[in-house]
Coordinates of C-alpha atoms in Angstrom, one line a residue:
Chain F
X260 CA -15.8 -18.4 -16.2
X261 CA -14.7 -21.9 -17.1
X262 CA -12.7 -20.6 -20.1
X263 CA -11.0 -17.8 -18.3
X264 CA -7.2 -18.0 -18.5
X265 CA -5.1 -15.7 -16.1
X266 CA -2.7 -13.4 -17.8
X267 CA -1.4 -11.1 -15.1
X268 CA -0.6 -14.1 -12.9
X269 CA 0.2 -16.5 -15.8
X270 CA 3.9 -16.6 -14.9
X271 CA 3.5 -16.7 -11.1
X272 CA 4.6 -20.1 -9.7
X273 CA 6.8 -20.9 -12.8
X274 CA 10.4 -21.7 -11.9
X275 CA 12.6 -18.6 -12.1
X276 CA 9.7 -16.3 -12.9
X277 CA 11.7 -13.3 -11.8
X278 CA 14.5 -13.6 -14.3
X279 CA 14.8 -11.6 -17.5
X280 CA 15.9 -14.7 -19.5
X281 CA 12.6 -16.7 -18.6
X282 CA 10.6 -13.5 -19.0
X283 CA 12.0 -13.0 -22.6
X284 CA 11.3 -16.7 -23.4
X285 CA 7.7 -16.1 -22.5
X286 CA 7.5 -13.2 -25.0
X287 CA 8.6 -10.5 -22.6
X288 CA 9.5 -7.0 -23.8
X289 CA 7.9 -7.5 -27.2
X290 CA 5.1 -5.3 -26.1
X291 CA 7.7 -2.5 -25.3
X292 CA 9.3 -3.1 -28.7
X293 CA 6.0 -2.8 -30.3
X294 CA 5.2 0.4 -28.4
X295 CA 8.5 2.0 -29.4
X296 CA 7.4 1.4 -33.0
X297 CA 4.2 3.4 -32.3
X298 CA 3.6 7.1 -31.8
X299 CA 3.1 7.9 -28.1
X300 CA -0.4 9.2 -28.8
X301 CA -1.3 5.9 -30.5
X302 CA -0.2 4.0 -27.3
X303 CA -2.4 6.4 -25.2
X304 CA -5.4 5.8 -27.5
X305 CA -4.8 2.0 -27.3
X306 CA -5.0 2.2 -23.5
X307 CA -8.0 4.6 -23.7
X308 CA -9.8 2.1 -26.0
X309 CA -9.2 -0.8 -23.7
X310 CA -11.3 0.8 -20.9
X311 CA -8.5 0.3 -18.3
X312 CA -9.2 2.0 -15.0
X313 CA -6.5 2.5 -12.4
X314 CA -6.1 -0.5 -10.1
X315 CA -5.0 1.4 -7.1
X316 CA -8.4 2.2 -5.5
X317 CA -9.8 5.3 -7.2
X318 CA -10.5 3.6 -10.6
X319 CA -9.7 6.6 -12.7
X320 CA -9.4 5.8 -16.4
X321 CA -5.6 5.4 -17.1
X322 CA -5.5 6.6 -20.7
X323 CA -7.6 9.7 -19.9
X324 CA -5.3 10.6 -17.0
X325 CA -2.4 10.4 -19.4
X326 CA -4.1 12.9 -21.7
X327 CA -4.1 15.6 -18.9
X328 CA -0.4 16.1 -19.4
X329 CA 0.4 19.4 -21.0
X330 CA 0.8 19.1 -24.8
X331 CA 4.2 19.8 -26.2
X332 CA 5.8 20.1 -22.8
X333 CA 9.6 20.3 -23.2
X334 CA 10.0 18.1 -20.1
X335 CA 11.1 16.5 -17.9
X336 CA 7.7 14.6 -17.4
X337 CA 7.9 12.0 -14.7
X338 CA 6.1 8.6 -14.1
X339 CA 5.8 7.9 -10.4
X340 CA 4.7 4.3 -9.8
X341 CA 2.7 3.8 -6.6
X342 CA 4.1 0.7 -5.0
X343 CA 3.2 1.8 -1.5
X344 CA 0.2 -0.6 -1.2
X345 CA -0.7 -0.1 2.5
X346 CA -4.4 -0.5 2.5
X347 CA -5.2 -3.2 5.0
X348 CA -5.8 -6.6 3.4
X349 CA -4.2 -5.7 0.0
X350 CA -1.3 -7.5 -1.4
X351 CA -1.8 -8.0 -5.1
X352 CA 0.9 -5.6 -6.1
X353 CA 3.3 -7.5 -3.9
X354 CA 2.7 -10.7 -5.7
X355 CA 3.4 -9.0 -9.1
X356 CA 6.5 -7.3 -7.9
X357 CA 8.0 -10.3 -6.1
X358 CA 7.2 -13.0 -8.6
X359 CA 7.1 -11.3 -12.0
X360 CA 9.0 -7.9 -11.7
X361 CA 9.6 -7.7 -15.4
X362 CA 5.9 -7.6 -16.2
X363 CA 5.7 -4.5 -14.0
X364 CA 8.9 -2.9 -15.5
X365 CA 7.7 -3.6 -19.1
X366 CA 4.4 -1.8 -18.4
X367 CA 6.4 1.0 -16.8
X368 CA 8.6 1.3 -19.9
X369 CA 5.6 1.2 -22.2
X370 CA 3.8 3.9 -20.2
X371 CA 6.9 6.1 -20.2
X372 CA 7.1 6.0 -23.9
X373 CA 3.3 6.9 -24.1
X374 CA 3.6 9.8 -21.9
X375 CA 7.0 10.9 -23.3
X376 CA 8.7 10.4 -19.9
X377 CA 12.4 9.5 -19.6
X378 CA 12.3 8.9 -15.9
X379 CA 10.2 6.6 -13.8
X380 CA 10.3 6.4 -10.0
X381 CA 9.0 3.3 -8.3
X382 CA 7.9 4.3 -4.7
X383 CA 8.0 1.1 -2.9
X384 CA 6.9 0.6 0.7
X385 CA 9.8 -0.3 3.0
X386 CA 8.0 -3.5 4.2
X387 CA 8.3 -5.2 0.8
X388 CA 11.9 -6.4 1.1
X389 CA 11.4 -9.3 -1.2
X390 CA 9.7 -7.0 -3.8
X391 CA 12.7 -4.6 -3.4
X392 CA 15.3 -7.2 -4.1
X393 CA 13.3 -8.6 -7.0
X394 CA 12.8 -5.3 -8.7
X395 CA 16.3 -4.2 -8.0
X396 CA 17.7 -7.2 -9.7
X397 CA 15.3 -6.9 -12.7
X398 CA 16.1 -3.2 -13.2
X399 CA 19.9 -4.0 -13.3
X400 CA 19.1 -6.8 -15.8
X401 CA 17.3 -4.3 -18.0
X402 CA 20.1 -1.8 -17.9
X403 CA 22.6 -4.6 -18.8
X404 CA 20.4 -5.8 -21.6
X405 CA 20.0 -2.3 -23.1
X406 CA 16.3 -2.3 -22.3
X407 CA 16.7 0.8 -20.1
X408 CA 19.3 3.5 -20.5
X409 CA 20.2 5.6 -23.5
X410 CA 18.9 5.2 -27.0
X411 CA 16.9 2.0 -26.5
X412 CA 16.8 -0.2 -29.5
X413 CA 18.3 2.6 -31.6
X414 CA 15.0 4.5 -31.4
X415 CA 16.5 7.6 -29.6
X416 CA 14.3 6.8 -26.5
X417 CA 16.1 7.1 -23.2
X418 CA 14.6 5.7 -20.0
X419 CA 15.9 5.6 -16.4
X420 CA 14.0 3.7 -13.7
X421 CA 14.8 4.5 -10.0
X422 CA 13.6 2.4 -7.1
X423 CA 12.8 4.4 -4.0
X424 CA 11.9 3.0 -0.7
X425 CA 9.4 4.5 1.7
X426 CA 9.4 4.3 5.4
X427 CA 6.2 2.7 6.6
X428 CA 3.5 5.4 6.3
X429 CA 0.0 4.7 4.8
X430 CA -0.4 8.2 3.6
X431 CA 2.4 7.8 1.1
X432 CA -0.1 5.8 -1.1
X433 CA -2.0 9.0 -1.6
X434 CA -0.6 10.3 -4.9
X435 CA 0.4 13.7 -3.8
X436 CA 1.6 12.4 -0.3
X437 CA 3.7 10.0 -2.3
X438 CA 5.2 12.9 -4.4
X439 CA 6.0 14.9 -1.3
X440 CA 7.6 11.9 0.3
X441 CA 9.6 11.2 -2.8
X442 CA 10.9 14.8 -2.7
X443 CA 12.3 14.2 0.8
X444 CA 9.6 15.8 2.8
X445 CA 6.9 14.6 5.2
X446 CA 4.2 12.9 3.3
X447 CA 1.6 15.7 3.5
X448 CA -0.9 15.5 0.6
X449 CA -1.1 18.6 -1.5
X450 CA -4.2 20.7 -2.2
X451 CA -5.5 20.1 -5.7
X452 CA -5.5 21.6 -8.2
X453 CA -2.9 21.7 -9.6
X454 CA -3.2 18.0 -10.3
X455 CA 0.1 16.1 -10.6
X456 CA -0.4 15.8 -14.4
X457 CA 0.2 19.6 -14.5
X458 CA 2.4 20.1 -11.6
X459 CA 3.6 17.0 -9.8
X460 CA 7.0 15.5 -8.8
X461 CA 9.7 18.2 -8.6
X462 CA 7.0 20.6 -9.7
X463 CA 6.9 18.9 -13.2
X464 CA 4.1 17.2 -15.0
X465 CA 3.7 13.8 -13.5
X466 CA 1.6 10.7 -13.9
X467 CA 1.0 8.6 -10.8
X468 CA 0.1 5.0 -11.6
X469 CA -0.4 1.7 -9.7
X470 CA 1.7 -1.4 -10.1
X471 CA -1.2 -3.7 -11.2
X472 CA -2.1 -0.9 -13.7
X473 CA 1.3 -1.3 -15.2
X474 CA 0.9 -4.9 -15.6
X475 CA -2.4 -4.3 -17.4
X476 CA -0.8 -1.9 -19.8
X477 CA 1.8 -4.6 -20.7
X478 CA -1.0 -7.1 -21.4
X479 CA -2.9 -4.6 -23.5
X480 CA 0.1 -4.0 -25.7
X481 CA 0.5 -7.7 -26.2
X482 CA -3.2 -8.7 -26.7
X483 CA -4.9 -5.5 -27.7
X484 CA -7.6 -3.3 -26.5
X485 CA -10.5 -5.5 -27.6
X486 CA -9.2 -8.4 -25.6
X487 CA -9.2 -6.3 -22.5
X488 CA -12.6 -4.9 -23.2
X489 CA -14.1 -8.3 -23.9
X490 CA -14.0 -9.1 -20.1
X491 CA -15.8 -7.3 -17.3
X492 CA -18.9 -5.3 -17.0
X493 CA -20.2 -2.5 -19.3
X494 CA -21.2 0.9 -17.8
X495 CA -24.4 1.0 -15.8
X496 CA -26.9 2.9 -17.9
X497 CA -28.5 4.2 -14.7
X498 CA -25.2 5.6 -13.5
X499 CA -23.8 8.4 -15.7
X500 CA -20.6 8.4 -13.7
X501 CA -19.7 4.7 -14.3
X502 CA -17.1 4.2 -17.0
X503 CA -17.5 0.4 -16.9
X504 CA -15.2 -2.1 -15.4
X505 CA -13.1 -4.0 -17.9
X506 CA -10.3 -6.6 -17.9
X507 CA -8.9 -9.1 -15.6
X508 CA -8.5 -8.1 -12.0
X509 CA -6.4 -9.4 -9.1
X510 CA -8.7 -10.1 -6.1
X511 CA -7.0 -10.7 -2.8
X512 CA -9.0 -12.8 -0.3
X513 CA -7.9 -12.9 3.3
X514 CA -9.4 -13.2 6.8
X515 CA -11.6 -16.1 7.9
X516 CA -11.2 -18.1 4.7
X517 CA -9.9 -21.5 4.0
X518 CA -7.6 -20.6 1.2
X519 CA -6.4 -17.0 1.4
X520 CA -4.6 -15.8 -1.7
X521 CA -4.5 -13.6 -4.7
X522 CA -6.7 -14.8 -7.6
X523 CA -7.1 -13.3 -11.1
X524 CA -10.6 -13.2 -12.4
X525 CA -12.6 -11.1 -14.8
X526 CA -14.1 -7.8 -13.3
X527 CA -17.4 -8.4 -11.9
X528 CA -17.0 -11.6 -9.9
X529 CA -19.1 -11.7 -6.8
X530 CA -17.9 -12.2 -3.2
X531 CA -19.8 -15.3 -3.0
X532 CA -18.0 -16.8 -6.0
X533 CA -14.6 -15.6 -4.4
X534 CA -15.4 -17.2 -1.1
X535 CA -16.9 -20.4 -2.4
X536 CA -15.0 -21.1 -5.6
X537 CA -11.5 -19.7 -4.9
X538 CA -11.3 -19.3 -1.1
X539 CA -12.5 -22.8 -0.3
X540 CA -15.3 -21.4 2.0
X541 CA -15.2 -19.9 5.4
X542 CA -12.8 -21.5 7.9
X543 CA -13.9 -23.8 10.6
X544 CA -17.2 -24.5 8.8
X545 CA -18.6 -21.1 10.0
X546 CA -20.7 -18.6 8.1
X547 CA -20.0 -15.2 6.7
X548 CA -21.0 -12.2 8.9
X549 CA -19.5 -9.5 6.8
X550 CA -17.1 -8.9 3.9
X551 CA -14.9 -5.9 3.3
X552 CA -14.9 -5.4 -0.5
X553 CA -11.5 -3.7 -1.1
X554 CA -9.5 -2.6 1.9
X555 CA -11.0 -1.3 5.2
X556 CA -11.7 2.2 4.0
X557 CA -14.5 0.8 1.7
X558 CA -16.9 -0.3 4.5
X559 CA -18.7 -3.6 4.9
X560 CA -21.1 -5.8 3.0
X561 CA -23.4 -8.1 4.9
X562 CA -24.0 -11.8 4.3
X563 CA -27.1 -10.7 2.3
X564 CA -25.0 -8.7 -0.1
X565 CA -22.5 -11.3 -1.3
X566 CA -24.1 -11.6 -4.7
X567 CA -23.3 -8.1 -5.8
X568 CA -20.6 -7.9 -8.4
X569 CA -17.2 -6.7 -7.4
X570 CA -16.7 -4.2 -10.2
X571 CA -16.1 -0.5 -9.7
X572 CA -19.8 0.1 -9.4
X573 CA -21.0 -2.9 -7.4
X574 CA -19.9 -2.3 -3.8
X575 CA -21.4 1.2 -4.0
X576 CA -24.9 -0.4 -4.3
X577 CA -24.3 -1.9 -0.8
X578 CA -23.5 1.5 0.6
X579 CA -19.7 0.9 0.4
X580 CA -17.3 3.6 -0.7
X581 CA -16.4 1.6 -3.8
X582 CA -14.3 -1.3 -5.0
X583 CA -11.1 0.1 -3.6
X584 CA -8.3 -2.4 -4.1
X585 CA -10.6 -5.4 -4.5
X586 CA -9.1 -6.9 -1.4
X587 CA -11.8 -9.0 0.1
X588 CA -11.6 -9.7 3.8
X589 CA -14.0 -12.3 5.1
X590 CA -15.3 -11.9 8.8
X591 CA -17.0 -14.9 10.2
X592 CA -20.1 -15.0 12.3
X593 CA -18.3 -15.6 15.6
X594 CA -16.5 -12.3 15.3
X595 CA -17.6 -9.1 17.0
X596 CA -18.1 -6.2 14.7
X597 CA -17.3 -4.0 17.5
X598 CA -13.8 -5.4 17.5
X599 CA -13.5 -5.2 13.8
X600 CA -14.6 -1.6 13.7
X601 CA -12.2 -0.8 16.5
X602 CA -9.4 -2.2 14.5
X603 CA -10.3 0.0 11.5
X604 CA -10.6 3.1 13.7
X605 CA -7.3 2.5 15.4
X606 CA -5.6 2.1 12.0
X607 CA -6.8 5.5 10.7
X608 CA -6.1 7.2 13.9
X609 CA -2.5 5.9 13.7
X610 CA -2.1 6.7 9.9
X611 CA -3.8 10.2 9.6
X612 CA -1.0 12.5 8.7
X613 CA -2.4 15.2 11.0
X614 CA -2.4 18.0 8.4
X615 CA -6.2 18.6 8.4
X616 CA -8.1 19.1 11.6
X617 CA -11.2 17.2 10.8
X618 CA -9.2 14.0 10.0
X619 CA -6.6 14.4 12.8
X620 CA -9.2 15.0 15.5
X621 CA -12.0 13.0 14.0
X622 CA -9.9 9.8 13.6
X623 CA -8.6 10.2 17.3
X624 CA -12.1 10.8 18.6
X625 CA -13.6 7.8 16.9
X626 CA -10.8 5.6 18.2
X627 CA -11.3 6.9 21.7
X628 CA -15.2 6.3 21.6
X629 CA -14.7 2.7 20.3
X630 CA -12.0 2.1 22.9
X631 CA -14.5 3.2 25.6
X632 CA -17.2 0.9 24.2
X633 CA -14.8 -2.1 24.1
X634 CA -13.9 -1.3 27.8
X635 CA -17.6 -2.0 28.7
X636 CA -18.2 1.7 29.4
X637 CA -20.1 2.7 26.2
X638 CA -23.5 4.2 26.1
X639 CA -26.1 4.0 23.3
X640 CA -25.7 7.6 22.5
X641 CA -22.0 6.9 21.6
X642 CA -23.2 5.2 18.4
X643 CA -24.9 8.4 17.4
X644 CA -21.7 10.3 18.4
X645 CA -19.6 8.1 16.2
X646 CA -22.0 8.7 13.2
X647 CA -21.9 12.4 13.8
X648 CA -18.2 12.5 14.0
X649 CA -17.8 10.4 11.0
X650 CA -20.3 12.6 9.1
X651 CA -18.2 15.7 9.7
X652 CA -14.9 14.3 8.4
X653 CA -14.3 15.1 4.7
X654 CA -17.7 13.9 3.4
X655 CA -18.3 17.7 3.1
X656 CA -16.1 18.4 0.0
X657 CA -13.1 20.6 0.7
X658 CA -12.8 20.2 4.4
X659 CA -9.8 17.9 4.1
X660 CA -7.0 17.8 1.6
X661 CA -7.1 14.1 0.8
X662 CA -9.5 11.2 0.9
X663 CA -8.0 9.5 4.1
X664 CA -10.7 11.1 6.4
X665 CA -13.4 9.9 4.0
X666 CA -11.9 6.4 4.1
X667 CA -11.8 6.6 7.9
X668 CA -15.4 7.7 8.2
X669 CA -16.9 5.3 5.8
X670 CA -16.5 2.0 7.7
X671 CA -17.8 3.7 10.9
X672 CA -21.0 5.1 9.3
X673 CA -21.5 1.9 7.3
X674 CA -20.9 -0.5 10.2
X675 CA -23.1 1.3 12.7
X676 CA -26.0 1.5 10.2
X677 CA -25.7 -2.1 9.1
X678 CA -24.9 -3.8 12.4
X679 CA -26.5 -1.3 14.9
X680 CA -28.3 -4.0 16.7
X681 CA -25.1 -5.8 17.4
X682 CA -23.5 -2.6 18.7
X683 CA -26.4 -1.9 20.9
X684 CA -26.5 -5.3 22.4
X685 CA -22.7 -5.1 23.0
X686 CA -23.1 -1.9 24.9
X687 CA -26.2 -3.0 26.8
X688 CA -24.5 -6.2 28.0
X689 CA -21.6 -4.3 29.4
X690 CA -19.4 -6.7 27.6
X691 CA -15.7 -6.1 27.5
X692 CA -13.6 -7.5 24.7
X693 CA -10.4 -5.6 25.0
X694 CA -7.6 -8.0 24.7
X695 CA -4.7 -8.0 27.1
X696 CA -2.5 -7.4 24.1
X697 CA -4.0 -4.0 23.7
X698 CA -2.7 -2.6 27.0
X699 CA 0.7 -3.2 25.4
X700 CA -0.3 -1.2 22.4
X701 CA -2.1 1.6 24.2
X702 CA 0.4 4.2 22.8
X703 CA -0.6 4.5 19.2
Chain G
X90 CA 35.5 13.7 11.0
X91 CA 31.8 13.5 11.9
X92 CA 29.7 10.6 12.9
X93 CA 29.1 9.5 9.4
X94 CA 31.8 7.4 7.9
X95 CA 33.3 8.4 4.6
X96 CA 31.9 5.1 3.2
X97 CA 28.4 6.2 4.2
X98 CA 28.9 9.6 2.9
X99 CA 29.9 8.1 -0.5
X100 CA 27.0 5.8 -0.5
X101 CA 24.7 8.9 0.0
X102 CA 26.6 10.9 -2.7
X103 CA 26.2 8.0 -5.1
X104 CA 22.4 8.5 -5.0
X105 CA 22.5 12.2 -6.2
X106 CA 22.4 11.5 -9.9
X107 CA 19.1 9.6 -9.4
X108 CA 17.2 12.9 -8.6
X109 CA 17.1 16.4 -10.0
X110 CA 17.9 17.8 -6.5
X111 CA 19.5 16.6 -3.4
X112 CA 16.5 16.9 -1.1
X113 CA 15.0 13.8 -2.6
X114 CA 17.8 11.9 -1.1
X115 CA 16.6 12.6 2.4
X116 CA 14.7 9.2 2.8
X117 CA 17.4 7.0 1.2
X118 CA 20.1 8.8 3.3
X119 CA 18.2 8.2 6.5
X120 CA 17.7 4.5 5.5
X121 CA 21.5 4.1 4.9
X122 CA 22.3 5.8 8.2
X123 CA 19.8 3.9 10.2
X124 CA 20.8 0.5 8.7
X125 CA 24.4 1.2 9.7
X126 CA 24.0 2.8 13.0
X127 CA 20.6 1.4 14.2
X128 CA 19.4 5.0 14.8
X129 CA 19.9 8.4 13.4
X130 CA 21.5 10.8 15.9
X131 CA 21.0 14.6 15.9
X132 CA 24.7 14.8 14.8
X133 CA 23.9 12.5 11.9
X134 CA 20.9 14.6 11.0
X135 CA 23.2 17.6 10.8
X136 CA 25.7 15.9 8.7
X137 CA 23.1 14.5 6.4
X138 CA 21.8 18.1 6.1
X139 CA 25.1 19.4 5.2
X140 CA 25.7 16.8 2.5
X141 CA 22.3 17.5 0.9
X142 CA 22.7 21.3 1.4
X143 CA 19.7 21.5 3.6
X144 CA 18.9 22.9 7.0
X145 CA 19.1 20.3 9.9
X146 CA 15.5 21.2 10.6
X147 CA 14.4 20.1 7.2
X148 CA 16.0 16.7 7.5
X149 CA 14.7 16.3 11.1
X150 CA 11.2 17.4 10.0
X151 CA 11.1 14.6 7.5
X152 CA 12.7 12.1 9.7
X153 CA 10.3 12.6 12.5
X154 CA 7.2 12.3 10.4
X155 CA 8.1 8.7 9.7
X156 CA 8.0 6.8 13.1
X157 CA 10.2 4.3 11.2
X158 CA 13.3 6.4 12.0
X159 CA 14.7 6.2 15.5
X160 CA 16.7 8.8 17.4
X161 CA 19.4 8.1 20.0
X162 CA 16.9 7.5 22.7
X163 CA 15.2 4.6 20.8
X164 CA 18.0 2.7 19.2
X165 CA 17.2 -0.3 17.4
X166 CA 18.5 -3.8 18.3
X167 CA 20.3 -6.0 15.9
X168 CA 17.0 -7.0 14.4
X169 CA 13.7 -5.4 14.1
X170 CA 10.6 -7.6 14.3
X171 CA 7.2 -6.3 13.4
X172 CA 4.0 -8.2 14.2
X173 CA 1.1 -7.1 12.0
X174 CA -2.0 -6.0 13.9
X175 CA -4.1 -5.1 10.8
X176 CA -7.5 -6.6 10.0
X177 CA -6.6 -9.8 8.4
X178 CA -3.9 -10.7 10.9
X179 CA -6.1 -9.5 13.8
X180 CA -8.9 -11.9 12.6
X181 CA -6.4 -14.7 12.7
X182 CA -4.6 -14.0 16.0
X183 CA -2.1 -11.3 15.2
X184 CA -2.6 -9.4 18.5
X185 CA -2.3 -12.5 20.6
X186 CA 1.0 -13.3 18.7
X187 CA 2.3 -9.9 19.4
X188 CA 1.5 -10.3 23.1
X189 CA 3.2 -13.7 23.1
X190 CA 6.3 -12.4 21.6
X191 CA 6.5 -9.3 23.8
X192 CA 6.1 -11.6 26.9
X193 CA 8.8 -13.9 25.6
X194 CA 11.2 -11.0 25.3
X195 CA 10.0 -9.1 28.3
X196 CA 9.4 -6.0 26.4
X197 CA 6.6 -3.6 25.3
X198 CA 6.2 -2.8 21.6
X199 CA 8.8 -0.4 20.6
X200 CA 11.3 -1.7 23.0
X201 CA 14.4 -3.7 22.6
X202 CA 15.3 -7.0 24.4
X203 CA 17.9 -6.7 27.1
X204 CA 20.5 -8.6 25.1
X205 CA 20.1 -5.9 22.4
X206 CA 19.1 -8.4 19.8
X207 CA 15.6 -7.8 18.9
X208 CA 13.4 -4.6 18.8
X209 CA 9.7 -5.6 18.9
X210 CA 7.1 -3.5 17.1
X211 CA 3.7 -3.7 15.8
X212 CA 2.9 -3.0 12.1
X213 CA -0.1 -1.5 10.4
X214 CA -0.6 -4.1 7.6
X215 CA 2.5 -5.8 6.2
X216 CA 0.7 -6.7 3.0
X217 CA 1.2 -10.4 3.6
X218 CA -2.5 -11.0 4.5
X219 CA -2.5 -14.3 2.6
X220 CA -0.2 -15.5 5.3
X221 CA -1.9 -14.1 8.3
X222 CA -0.8 -13.7 11.0
X223 CA 2.5 -12.6 9.6
X224 CA 5.6 -11.0 10.9
X225 CA 8.5 -9.1 9.3
X226 CA 12.1 -9.7 10.5
X227 CA 14.0 -6.7 9.3
X228 CA 12.4 -6.6 5.8
X229 CA 11.8 -10.2 5.2
X230 CA 8.1 -11.4 5.7
X231 CA 7.4 -14.7 7.5
X232 CA 3.8 -16.0 7.1
X233 CA 1.3 -18.2 9.0
X234 CA 3.1 -17.7 12.3
X235 CA 2.1 -19.7 15.4
X236 CA 3.6 -18.9 18.9
X237 CA 5.7 -21.9 18.4
X238 CA 7.1 -20.7 15.0
X239 CA 7.7 -17.4 16.6
X240 CA 9.7 -18.8 19.4
X241 CA 11.9 -20.7 16.9
X242 CA 12.3 -17.5 14.8
X243 CA 13.4 -15.5 17.8
X244 CA 15.9 -18.2 18.7
X245 CA 17.4 -18.2 15.3
X246 CA 18.1 -14.4 15.5

């Protein structure tokens, strides 16, 4: 740990870190140049060899995803970059886009060459105004410098990058919801298959990748697959589905912590290390009650589970959905888990796209039951009812089109199981923790 | 001459080369119109549809999916202020901040102050959790907001 040097965040905080000039002084776009001198398949193999898994939340191996594109397709092939980042507590992509946009753009350019795409769309959530302005300027600089456009470096490779702003909807982060939204429609996820690699944006083969993944691709071109694979956690021999967790990772810490922020560490760091070594401990000298490992759809880890590694495999051992976005939210021991769970349920009820009945009805129902409990009108049987509703939402494969319902159900099941006593005490005491502010927000 | 100015129409047309079809310009067009007019009227929907060679219902369908876009009954004020109510902000007083700002402006979330300056809204995670509680003024994030800082911000608008 002591020898670890950040790479993804190496330029953050430097003066003028957003400009092309300083980026090039730091060796920027040399990786892209190197990639252009390689056959696309060799770039794909390099990324495959690095063990890079997508940083957006699902953790699918990036190089493998790229190989799903049809061979010898006459094009167009699209690269759609997911800059929607709306999972509560997640902000790692924002830091990269705002502070080092060229690192992201270089990764995009390299990836386009690898997958033989001449057009990349960056789907950026509207709320990220600073990211929008930084990326817009950086893209203009690239066109002016001949890094984007026609016949780049005389290689015959053309590349256009379009920045596209969303309109504040969580579901646009789901890859096919993103595609639909980019096409000018409501962001209703598509039934798969066909997967986007076969039929995606504008019904053409499309790869959807995350912003941080793009920064990793750039670093892999510069430093090699071995460098990337030298960090992290190898596959768990007891889990045949674990592909290992390699490379540096951006961990966001927020909530009841002294020093919230985005920290780069090798995959496999524990929540305890993050809280104590990076986050400066829990605020007000309090103790941890629970930790969300990577966005609220992942569920909760208790204070006894802080030593589990935060790799792709770790949070699952604590009954969480997975690593998610590695956005660690710290909840102190003075906080009611009933209030926290209500917050999660309200979010998903608001953000369900409404297309599938189990999700639309289930999220609304869970929100209502938790509202009732917080009004002091809950009954013990409500806890079983919540668990029952959560269990019938998308955990059964094929009942919903996308993973939102699963993400909405997981924290409910997980919290009631792990903190049942607290929920029972709350109900039995007739306590009421609804804040006056909520009357204002009653209409969701 | 419709409700969309020729300048707006040209801004929308300038986006066509970015996409293989005009339908993909629906969101960017709605943004351009709402930024200029502070809402998107039914007439504007019709005119966008005509420009993009779509049916008005197709544009309206997309527009209404995103609560971000406002019709003539819910016109935005000069500025749009969002207070984040998501987990990290909630843990650090985001909901109380929303309450404070609404009381200050005598509005409920979604409403515009009487002087037409500020539309107050709540947000589902602004992605600025390292500065919780945070607010967004138009599309610029402001972090670590106390009620006092919020008052100053409102005054400066």
